[in-house]
PDB file of C-alpha atoms in Angstrom:
ATOM      1  CA  GLY U   1      -8.326  41.326   9.322  1.00 60.00           C
ATOM      2  CA  LYS U   2      -6.822  44.931  10.149  1.00 74.00           C
ATOM      3  CA  THR U   3      -6.029  47.230   7.606  1.00 75.00           C
ATOM      4  CA  ARG U   4      -3.353  50.152   7.829  1.00 76.00           C
ATOM      5  CA  TYR U   5      -5.877  52.785   6.902  1.00 73.00           C
ATOM      6  CA  PRO U   6      -9.379  53.264   7.862  1.00 79.00           C
ATOM      7  CA  ALA U   7     -11.889  52.836   5.144  1.00 85.00           C
ATOM      8  CA  ILE U   8     -15.665  53.739   4.317  1.00 90.00           C
ATOM      9  CA  SER U   9     -17.813  52.870   1.498  1.00 94.00           C
ATOM     10  CA  LEU U  10     -19.629  55.561  -0.569  1.00 94.00           C
ATOM     11  CA  ARG U  11     -22.956  53.923   0.793  1.00 95.00           C
ATOM     12  CA  GLY U  12     -21.696  54.167   4.441  1.00 96.00           C
ATOM     13  CA  LEU U  13     -20.541  57.912   3.893  1.00 95.00           C
ATOM     14  CA  LYS U  14     -23.892  58.723   2.324  1.00 96.00           C
ATOM     15  CA  GLU U  15     -25.558  57.438   5.463  1.00 96.00           C
ATOM     16  CA  LEU U  16     -23.326  59.735   7.847  1.00 96.00           C
ATOM     17  CA  LYS U  17     -24.450  62.815   5.877  1.00 95.00           C
ATOM     18  CA  PRO U  18     -21.269  64.675   6.507  1.00 95.00           C
ATOM     19  CA  GLU U  19     -20.999  68.360   6.337  1.00 93.00           C
ATOM     20  CA  LEU U  20     -17.371  68.440   5.286  1.00 91.00           C
ATOM     21  CA  ILE U  21     -15.351  65.638   3.452  1.00 93.00           C
ATOM     22  CA  LEU U  22     -11.748  66.161   3.195  1.00 89.00           C
ATOM     23  CA  LEU U  23     -10.015  63.888   0.432  1.00 91.00           C
ATOM     24  CA  SER U  24      -6.164  63.836   1.002  1.00 87.00           C
ATOM     25  CA  SER U  25      -3.490  63.549  -1.473  1.00 88.00           C
ATOM     26  CA  GLU U  26      -1.790  61.047   0.732  1.00 84.00           C
ATOM     27  CA  PRO U  27      -1.472  58.086   1.185  1.00 82.00           C
ATOM     28  CA  PHE U  28      -4.208  57.673  -1.550  1.00 85.00           C
ATOM     29  CA  PRO U  29      -3.930  60.304  -4.141  1.00 90.00           C
ATOM     30  CA  PHE U  30      -7.500  61.682  -4.372  1.00 92.00           C
ATOM     31  CA  LYS U  31      -8.053  63.663  -7.607  1.00 91.00           C
ATOM     32  CA  GLU U  32     -10.850  65.697  -9.129  1.00 90.00           C
ATOM     33  CA  GLN U  33     -12.500  62.528 -10.356  1.00 94.00           C
ATOM     34  CA  HIS U  34     -13.099  61.482  -6.904  1.00 94.00           C
ATOM     35  CA  ILE U  35     -14.926  64.595  -5.985  1.00 93.00           C
ATOM     36  CA  VAL U  36     -17.313  63.862  -8.635  1.00 96.00           C
ATOM     37  CA  GLU U  37     -18.086  60.319  -7.462  1.00 96.00           C
ATOM     38  CA  VAL U  38     -18.242  61.483  -3.653  1.00 97.00           C
ATOM     39  CA  LYS U  39     -20.504  64.386  -4.629  1.00 97.00           C
ATOM     40  CA  GLU U  40     -22.823  61.878  -6.301  1.00 96.00           C
ATOM     41  CA  ALA U  41     -23.161  59.904  -3.108  1.00 96.00           C
ATOM     42  CA  CYS U  42     -23.037  62.995  -0.917  1.00 97.00           C
ATOM     43  CA  PRO U  43     -24.696  65.855  -2.894  1.00 97.00           C
ATOM     44  CA  SER U  44     -25.004  68.120   0.180  1.00 95.00           C
ATOM     45  CA  SER U  45     -21.523  67.645   1.423  1.00 95.00           C
ATOM     46  CA  ASN U  46     -18.686  70.243   0.979  1.00 92.00           C
ATOM     47  CA  ILE U  47     -16.081  68.105  -0.635  1.00 93.00           C
ATOM     48  CA  GLN U  48     -12.146  69.535  -0.623  1.00 88.00           C
ATOM     49  CA  LEU U  49      -8.888  68.109  -1.971  1.00 88.00           C
ATOM     50  CA  VAL U  50      -6.345  68.696   0.565  1.00 85.00           C
ATOM     51  CA  ASP U  51      -2.672  68.281   0.872  1.00 83.00           C
ATOM     52  CA  GLY U  52      -1.888  65.094   2.616  1.00 83.00           C
ATOM     53  CA  GLU U  53       1.256  66.314   4.386  1.00 79.00           C
ATOM     54  CA  TRP U  54      -1.015  68.263   6.389  1.00 77.00           C
ATOM     55  CA  PHE U  55      -2.468  65.000   7.952  1.00 74.00           C
ATOM     56  CA  SER U  56       0.127  62.313   7.154  1.00 74.00           C
ATOM     57  CA  TRP U  57       3.532  63.714   8.100  1.00 72.00           C
ATOM     58  CA  TYR U  58       5.087  64.546  11.237  1.00 70.00           C
ATOM     59  CA  GLY U  59       7.432  67.283  12.100  1.00 72.00           C
ATOM     60  CA  SER U  60       8.229  70.443  10.433  1.00 72.00           C
ATOM     61  CA  ARG U  61       5.326  69.987   7.981  1.00 70.00           C
ATOM     62  CA  MET U  62       2.721  70.511  10.582  1.00 73.00           C
ATOM     63  CA  ILE U  63       3.865  73.989  11.155  1.00 74.00           C
ATOM     64  CA  TYR U  64       2.686  74.769   7.602  1.00 74.00           C
ATOM     65  CA  ALA U  65      -0.498  72.702   7.897  1.00 74.00           C
ATOM     66  CA  PHE U  66      -1.430  74.728  11.121  1.00 73.00           C
ATOM     67  CA  ARG U  67      -0.937  77.836   9.232  1.00 75.00           C
ATOM     68  CA  LYS U  68      -3.325  76.571   6.517  1.00 73.00           C
ATOM     69  CA  LEU U  69      -5.986  75.128   8.740  1.00 72.00           C
ATOM     70  CA  LYS U  70      -6.105  78.455  10.552  1.00 73.00           C
ATOM     71  CA  ASN U  71      -8.326  79.532   7.782  1.00 70.00           C
ATOM     72  CA  TRP U  72     -10.519  76.444   8.521  1.00 63.00           C
ATOM     73  CA  ARG U  73     -13.786  78.442   7.827  1.00 58.00           C
ATOM     74  CA  THR U  74     -12.901  78.602   4.174  1.00 57.00           C
ATOM     75  CA  PHE U  75     -13.702  75.055   4.007  1.00 54.00           C
ATOM     76  CA  ILE U  76     -17.192  75.280   5.533  1.00 51.00           C
TER      77      ILE U  76
END
């Protein structure tokens, strides 16, 4: 059936070999321990914890998100 949020397994993520992986604090609260798990599956990926409000909230919070994402190169 349909799920509310997209999901991918670590195996599927590994196969994609992403350059950058963003782990959001919302709706699932990813933490430092998750970086370790994902890094084991994708050792060459740059993995960053990001504020879930950047992607999960509409309205005035997006102004802050755009200001932060303006420095996108800091993630890569």
